[in-house]
Amino acid sequence: MHEVQSRSSSFDDCGQPPTVDSLCASAQDADSAMSVLSEVYGDLTVSVPPRASMELRLTGRDLRAVKVASLHISDADVTTAPYAYYTVVTNRRGAVRMTIDGRSTLVGAHQSAVTTPGRPIHCEYVGKDTFIDSIVIERDALERELCALIGRTIAGPIDFEFAPVESAPRDPLEQAFATVRRALRGCRGVAGHPAMRRHLSGMLLTGLLLERRHPWSDAIFQPAPASSPRAISRVIEAIDEDPMAFVTVGDLARVANLSVRALEEGFRRYQSCPPMRYLRAVRLSRAHEDLTSSDIDEVTATTVAQRWGFAHYGRFVAEYRRRYGVSPADTLRR
């Protein structure tokens, strides 16, 4: 049995209208499970122990450079071809044993592990009700983001430490994942906009590179060389021209041809604020302009917030009220 349906912006809720970049699928045998899992993880094989009953349910969203997915699966063994992606596997319930190049690790409940491209991966899902969340990242996207953070080109893949770590709600990557989940639940059609997809993907890329240990972790936090006022001015002009063209601080650093640290030091020196705060302030200003000029019968404050990259409406309201003294809804009603 194999059932695949396109569904909504919430990648863990199959009860909404379909969108082209979402997936909700279930399977009850190895061949169907292989077809379902290949939609997210690429070429792989699935085997089921004798007399075991296969149960699988997968929901996900494709953000282009990043895929996010939730997987409920019973006893099963999954083996990939030489794997093409960076993947963060976070185990919410049950257990999964992962083996790469003969190295095996058990990822227990509330733990996560990161895999690096280039080698086959064998996953043994232990138990009747394993539930995992995955962040599946295109190799080029993550490596470009790292190059922007450290200000130089890297050779070869990013070799993350292959060992499970405890997953806590306050971890940057966990917070980014929670924000993405909320955004995909609430944004409906807005979540499918390329600008919103870039924004959500960028949060996950940066969170992974800053939180998880890899050979360039120290370089990310090294002191930066001085930047020129002209370079900072180029970034400011680019932001003012199109604030939705930039998702991460790495995107801004590429405009100035600087490392992220150099850009941040330059903004602190010449603007007295971090670059992402300046970007957010410009977006807030554009949202205010939209709210001021829009008809309350044609648009909502939530839609305007999402249009300008504010995925968490509650935080947008608080920030807006601090700056303008009223709520976004009050501005729209005037």
Short mmCIF file of C-alpha atoms in Angstrom, two decimals:
data_model
loop_
_atom_site.label_atom_id
_atom_site.label_comp_id
_atom_site.label_asym_id
_atom_site.label_seq_id
_atom_site.Cartn_x
_atom_site.Cartn_y
_atom_site.Cartn_z
CA MET A 1 0.00 0.00 0.00
CA HIS A 2 1.38 3.37 -0.96
CA GLU A 3 -0.42 6.67 -0.65
CA VAL A 4 1.15 10.04 -1.55
CA GLN A 5 -0.68 13.33 -1.34
CA SER A 6 0.47 16.92 -1.77
CA ARG A 7 -0.60 18.90 1.24
CA SER A 8 -0.33 22.13 3.15
CA SER A 9 2.36 24.45 4.44
CA SER A 10 2.39 22.57 7.76
CA PHE A 11 4.71 19.63 7.21
CA ASP A 12 3.24 17.72 10.14
CA ASP A 13 -0.44 18.19 9.31
CA CYS A 14 -2.02 16.43 6.34
CA GLY A 15 -5.43 18.01 6.75
CA GLN A 16 -4.98 21.19 4.72
CA PRO A 17 -5.31 22.17 1.04
CA PRO A 18 -2.42 20.96 -1.19
CA THR A 19 0.66 22.88 -2.24
CA VAL A 20 3.23 21.83 -4.81
CA ASP A 21 6.19 21.74 -2.44
CA SER A 22 4.72 19.65 0.39
CA LEU A 23 4.46 15.93 0.89
CA CYS A 24 2.27 13.71 3.01
CA ALA A 25 2.73 9.99 2.45
CA SER A 26 2.25 6.63 4.14
CA ALA A 27 3.39 3.07 3.43
CA GLN A 28 2.83 -0.42 4.78
CA ASP A 29 5.48 -2.44 2.91
CA ALA A 30 9.17 -2.10 2.07
CA ASP A 31 8.75 -1.20 -1.62
CA SER A 32 6.25 1.55 -0.88
CA ALA A 33 8.39 2.83 1.99
CA MET A 34 11.38 3.04 -0.37
CA SER A 35 9.36 5.17 -2.79
CA VAL A 36 8.14 7.48 -0.01
CA LEU A 37 11.53 7.98 1.65
CA SER A 38 13.29 8.59 -1.67
CA GLU A 39 11.19 11.75 -2.09
CA VAL A 40 13.21 13.36 0.71
CA TYR A 41 16.42 11.37 1.19
CA GLY A 42 17.38 10.29 -2.36
CA ASP A 43 18.25 6.78 -3.56
CA LEU A 44 17.91 4.13 -0.85
CA THR A 45 16.69 0.64 -0.03
CA VAL A 46 14.35 -0.52 2.73
CA SER A 47 14.14 -3.90 4.42
CA VAL A 48 11.74 -5.13 7.10
CA PRO A 49 12.56 -7.90 9.62
CA PRO A 50 10.67 -11.19 9.17
CA ARG A 51 7.16 -11.15 10.63
CA ALA A 52 7.46 -7.42 11.38
CA SER A 53 4.64 -5.09 10.39
CA MET A 54 5.74 -2.05 8.37
CA GLU A 55 4.13 1.25 9.31
CA LEU A 56 5.44 4.54 7.92
CA ARG A 57 4.14 8.07 7.73
CA LEU A 58 6.18 10.97 6.38
CA THR A 59 5.27 14.64 6.09
CA GLY A 60 7.60 17.31 4.75
CA ARG A 61 8.18 20.59 3.00
CA ASP A 62 10.67 21.45 0.27
CA LEU A 63 12.23 24.88 0.83
CA ARG A 64 14.49 24.31 -2.21
CA ALA A 65 17.95 24.39 -0.59
CA VAL A 66 16.56 22.64 2.50
CA LYS A 67 13.91 20.00 3.08
CA VAL A 68 12.29 19.54 6.47
CA ALA A 69 10.49 16.31 7.30
CA SER A 70 8.83 14.42 10.13
CA LEU A 71 8.89 10.62 10.01
CA HIS A 72 6.96 8.03 12.01
CA ILE A 73 8.34 4.55 11.28
CA SER A 74 8.22 1.05 12.80
CA ASP A 75 10.95 -1.63 12.74
CA ALA A 76 12.88 -1.14 9.48
CA ASP A 77 16.38 -0.94 8.05
CA VAL A 78 17.16 1.83 5.54
CA THR A 79 20.40 2.04 3.53
CA THR A 80 21.18 4.99 1.27
CA ALA A 81 23.40 5.20 -1.77
CA PRO A 82 26.49 7.43 -1.26
CA TYR A 83 24.62 10.23 0.43
CA ALA A 84 24.35 13.62 -1.29
CA TYR A 85 23.15 15.82 1.58
CA TYR A 86 23.99 17.19 4.98
CA THR A 87 21.27 15.93 7.30
CA VAL A 88 20.35 16.70 10.89
CA VAL A 89 18.43 13.78 12.41
CA THR A 90 16.62 14.60 15.65
CA ASN A 91 15.00 11.68 17.42
CA ARG A 92 11.83 12.65 19.25
CA ARG A 93 10.75 9.15 20.30
CA GLY A 94 12.15 5.63 20.02
CA ALA A 95 15.69 5.03 18.75
CA VAL A 96 17.65 4.85 15.51
CA ARG A 97 21.06 3.25 15.07
CA MET A 98 23.10 4.98 12.35
CA THR A 99 26.19 3.45 10.74
CA ILE A 100 28.63 5.24 8.42
CA ASP A 101 31.94 3.69 7.26
CA GLY A 102 31.68 1.04 9.96
CA ARG A 103 31.16 3.63 12.71
CA SER A 104 27.87 3.09 14.51
CA THR A 105 26.04 5.33 16.93
CA LEU A 106 22.68 5.01 18.67
CA VAL A 107 20.61 8.20 18.55
CA GLY A 108 18.21 7.96 21.47
CA ALA A 109 15.15 9.99 22.32
CA HIS A 110 15.79 13.75 22.48
CA GLN A 111 19.16 13.36 20.78
CA SER A 112 20.35 14.42 17.34
CA ALA A 113 23.20 13.66 14.95
CA VAL A 114 24.56 15.30 11.79
CA THR A 115 25.68 13.40 8.69
CA THR A 116 28.13 14.57 6.03
CA PRO A 117 27.74 13.89 2.27
CA GLY A 118 29.70 11.32 0.34
CA ARG A 119 29.17 8.01 2.10
CA PRO A 120 26.32 5.49 2.36
CA ILE A 121 24.31 5.58 5.58
CA HIS A 122 22.60 2.62 7.22
CA CYS A 123 19.76 3.41 9.63
CA GLU A 124 18.12 0.80 11.84
CA TYR A 125 14.88 2.09 13.32
CA VAL A 126 14.40 0.29 16.61
CA GLY A 127 10.92 -0.24 18.00
CA LYS A 128 7.34 0.06 16.87
CA ASP A 129 6.95 3.83 16.99
CA THR A 130 10.10 5.80 16.21
CA PHE A 131 9.49 9.48 15.46
CA ILE A 132 12.25 11.65 13.99
CA ASP A 133 12.57 15.13 12.52
CA SER A 134 15.06 15.69 9.69
CA ILE A 135 16.66 18.74 8.13
CA VAL A 136 18.04 17.71 4.72
CA ILE A 137 20.40 20.31 3.25
CA GLU A 138 21.84 20.69 -0.25
CA ARG A 139 25.61 20.46 -0.05
CA ASP A 140 26.35 23.63 -2.06
CA ALA A 141 23.96 25.74 0.02
CA LEU A 142 25.58 24.92 3.37
CA GLU A 143 29.11 25.25 2.06
CA ARG A 144 28.36 28.66 0.51
CA GLU A 145 26.98 29.80 3.85
CA LEU A 146 30.13 28.63 5.65
CA CYS A 147 32.37 30.42 3.14
CA ALA A 148 30.46 33.64 3.81
CA LEU A 149 30.82 33.20 7.57
CA ILE A 150 34.59 32.69 7.49
CA GLY A 151 35.38 34.91 4.49
CA ARG A 152 37.23 32.32 2.42
CA THR A 153 36.69 29.29 0.20
CA ILE A 154 36.76 25.79 1.67
CA ALA A 155 37.90 22.57 0.02
CA GLY A 156 35.85 19.44 0.50
CA PRO A 157 32.74 18.79 2.57
CA ILE A 158 32.15 20.07 6.10
CA ASP A 159 33.04 17.11 8.29
CA PHE A 160 30.68 17.40 11.26
CA GLU A 161 31.38 15.32 14.32
CA PHE A 162 29.35 12.12 13.97
CA ALA A 163 28.12 11.62 17.51
CA PRO A 164 24.71 12.11 19.11
CA VAL A 165 24.17 15.18 21.25
CA GLU A 166 21.33 16.07 23.58
CA SER A 167 18.73 18.21 21.85
CA ALA A 168 17.45 21.03 24.07
CA PRO A 169 14.69 23.54 23.22
CA ARG A 170 17.04 26.48 23.84
CA ASP A 171 19.66 25.30 21.34
CA PRO A 172 19.94 27.71 18.36
CA LEU A 173 19.21 24.98 15.83
CA GLU A 174 16.22 23.69 17.79
CA GLN A 175 14.86 27.23 18.08
CA ALA A 176 15.33 27.77 14.34
CA PHE A 177 13.54 24.50 13.58
CA ALA A 178 10.65 25.44 15.88
CA THR A 179 10.35 28.83 14.16
CA VAL A 180 10.30 27.18 10.74
CA ARG A 181 7.61 24.75 11.90
CA ARG A 182 5.43 27.60 13.18
CA ALA A 183 5.93 29.57 9.98
CA LEU A 184 4.97 26.64 7.78
CA ARG A 185 1.87 26.04 9.87
CA GLY A 186 0.70 29.62 9.75
CA CYS A 187 1.85 31.21 6.49
CA ARG A 188 -0.24 29.20 4.03
CA GLY A 189 0.53 30.54 0.55
CA VAL A 190 3.08 33.06 1.84
CA ALA A 191 5.36 30.21 2.96
CA GLY A 192 5.69 29.15 -0.67
CA HIS A 193 7.08 32.51 -1.74
CA PRO A 194 10.77 32.27 -2.72
CA ALA A 195 11.72 35.04 -0.30
CA MET A 196 10.10 33.24 2.62
CA ARG A 197 11.69 29.93 1.65
CA ARG A 198 15.13 31.59 1.57
CA HIS A 199 14.47 33.19 4.94
CA LEU A 200 13.45 29.93 6.61
CA SER A 201 16.28 27.95 4.99
CA GLY A 202 18.85 30.54 6.02
CA MET A 203 17.86 30.26 9.68
CA LEU A 204 18.53 26.53 9.60
CA LEU A 205 21.85 26.82 7.73
CA THR A 206 23.26 29.41 10.11
CA GLY A 207 21.95 27.62 13.19
CA LEU A 208 23.65 24.38 12.16
CA LEU A 209 27.00 26.00 11.36
CA LEU A 210 27.11 27.96 14.61
CA GLU A 211 25.92 25.20 16.92
CA ARG A 212 27.45 21.94 15.74
CA ARG A 213 31.19 21.26 15.87
CA HIS A 214 33.15 21.04 12.59
CA PRO A 215 36.72 21.88 11.41
CA TRP A 216 35.85 25.55 10.76
CA SER A 217 33.99 26.21 14.01
CA ASP A 218 36.86 28.20 15.51
CA ALA A 219 37.32 30.25 12.33
CA ILE A 220 33.71 31.44 12.48
CA PHE A 221 34.38 33.14 15.81
CA GLN A 222 37.87 34.50 15.14
CA PRO A 223 38.39 38.29 15.35
CA ALA A 224 37.68 39.99 12.03
CA PRO A 225 39.91 42.44 10.13
CA ALA A 226 38.77 46.05 9.86
CA SER A 227 36.24 46.91 7.17
CA SER A 228 35.94 50.17 5.24
CA PRO A 229 32.99 52.60 5.46
CA ARG A 230 32.51 52.20 1.69
CA ALA A 231 31.96 48.46 2.06
CA ILE A 232 29.36 49.02 4.77
CA SER A 233 27.65 51.66 2.64
CA ARG A 234 27.29 49.13 -0.20
CA VAL A 235 25.47 46.77 2.12
CA ILE A 236 23.18 49.52 3.43
CA GLU A 237 22.29 50.58 -0.11
CA ALA A 238 21.55 46.98 -1.08
CA ILE A 239 19.31 46.49 1.95
CA ASP A 240 17.43 49.72 1.32
CA GLU A 241 16.89 48.76 -2.32
CA ASP A 242 15.54 45.25 -1.64
CA PRO A 243 15.41 44.10 2.02
CA MET A 244 13.79 40.78 1.09
CA ALA A 245 16.72 39.77 -1.12
CA PHE A 246 18.78 38.84 1.96
CA VAL A 247 18.13 36.04 4.39
CA THR A 248 21.29 35.51 6.42
CA VAL A 249 24.18 37.67 7.50
CA GLY A 250 26.24 35.65 5.02
CA ASP A 251 24.13 37.06 2.18
CA LEU A 252 25.00 40.58 3.33
CA ALA A 253 28.68 39.74 3.74
CA ARG A 254 28.84 38.65 0.10
CA VAL A 255 27.62 42.09 -1.02
CA ALA A 256 30.59 43.72 0.72
CA ASN A 257 33.03 40.90 -0.10
CA LEU A 258 33.75 40.56 3.61
CA SER A 259 33.62 37.78 6.15
CA VAL A 260 30.63 37.81 8.46
CA ARG A 261 32.78 38.87 11.40
CA ALA A 262 34.28 41.77 9.43
CA LEU A 263 30.82 42.90 8.36
CA GLU A 264 29.50 42.77 11.91
CA GLU A 265 32.49 44.72 13.21
CA GLY A 266 32.00 47.32 10.48
CA PHE A 267 28.31 47.76 11.27
CA ARG A 268 29.05 48.15 14.96
CA ARG A 269 31.68 50.77 14.15
CA TYR A 270 29.75 52.80 11.57
CA GLN A 271 26.07 52.05 12.32
CA SER A 272 26.14 51.15 16.04
CA CYS A 273 24.06 48.03 15.42
CA PRO A 274 24.50 44.54 13.92
CA PRO A 275 23.72 44.15 10.20
CA MET A 276 20.75 41.84 10.76
CA ARG A 277 19.20 44.35 13.15
CA TYR A 278 19.51 47.02 10.49
CA LEU A 279 17.92 44.67 7.94
CA ARG A 280 15.08 43.89 10.33
CA ALA A 281 14.52 47.61 10.99
CA VAL A 282 14.19 48.31 7.27
CA ARG A 283 11.73 45.44 6.88
CA LEU A 284 9.74 46.75 9.83
CA SER A 285 9.63 50.16 8.20
CA ARG A 286 8.36 48.66 4.92
CA ALA A 287 5.71 46.71 6.82
CA HIS A 288 4.61 49.95 8.49
CA GLU A 289 4.32 51.63 5.10
CA ASP A 290 2.17 48.77 3.82
CA LEU A 291 -0.08 48.84 6.88
CA THR A 292 -0.50 52.59 6.59
CA SER A 293 -1.48 52.48 2.92
CA SER A 294 -3.53 49.25 2.82
CA ASP A 295 -7.27 48.67 3.02
CA ILE A 296 -8.34 46.64 6.05
CA ASP A 297 -10.87 44.81 3.86
CA GLU A 298 -8.16 43.57 1.51
CA VAL A 299 -5.23 42.62 3.76
CA THR A 300 -4.48 41.50 7.31
CA ALA A 301 -1.66 42.53 9.61
CA THR A 302 -0.50 38.91 9.68
CA THR A 303 -0.18 38.82 5.89
CA VAL A 304 1.86 42.04 5.88
CA ALA A 305 4.17 40.66 8.57
CA GLN A 306 4.77 37.50 6.58
CA ARG A 307 5.30 39.47 3.36
CA TRP A 308 8.25 41.23 4.99
CA GLY A 309 9.82 38.13 6.48
CA PHE A 310 8.43 38.18 10.04
CA ALA A 311 7.58 34.52 10.54
CA HIS A 312 6.64 34.88 14.25
CA TYR A 313 3.67 37.24 14.42
CA GLY A 314 3.80 37.73 18.20
CA ARG A 315 7.37 38.97 18.06
CA PHE A 316 6.51 41.20 15.10
CA VAL A 317 3.68 42.80 17.10
CA ALA A 318 5.95 43.46 20.10
CA GLU A 319 8.71 44.93 17.91
CA TYR A 320 6.22 47.04 15.97
CA ARG A 321 4.62 48.40 19.12
CA ARG A 322 8.02 49.34 20.59
CA ARG A 323 8.85 51.34 17.47
CA TYR A 324 5.49 52.89 16.54
CA GLY A 325 3.58 52.92 19.82
CA VAL A 326 0.56 51.03 18.45
CA SER A 327 -0.16 47.52 17.24
CA PRO A 328 0.01 46.60 13.53
CA ALA A 329 -3.75 45.94 13.56
CA ASP A 330 -4.41 49.42 14.99
CA THR A 331 -2.34 50.98 12.22
CA LEU A 332 -4.30 49.03 9.61
CA ARG A 333 -7.64 50.18 11.07
CA ARG A 334 -6.73 53.88 10.90
#
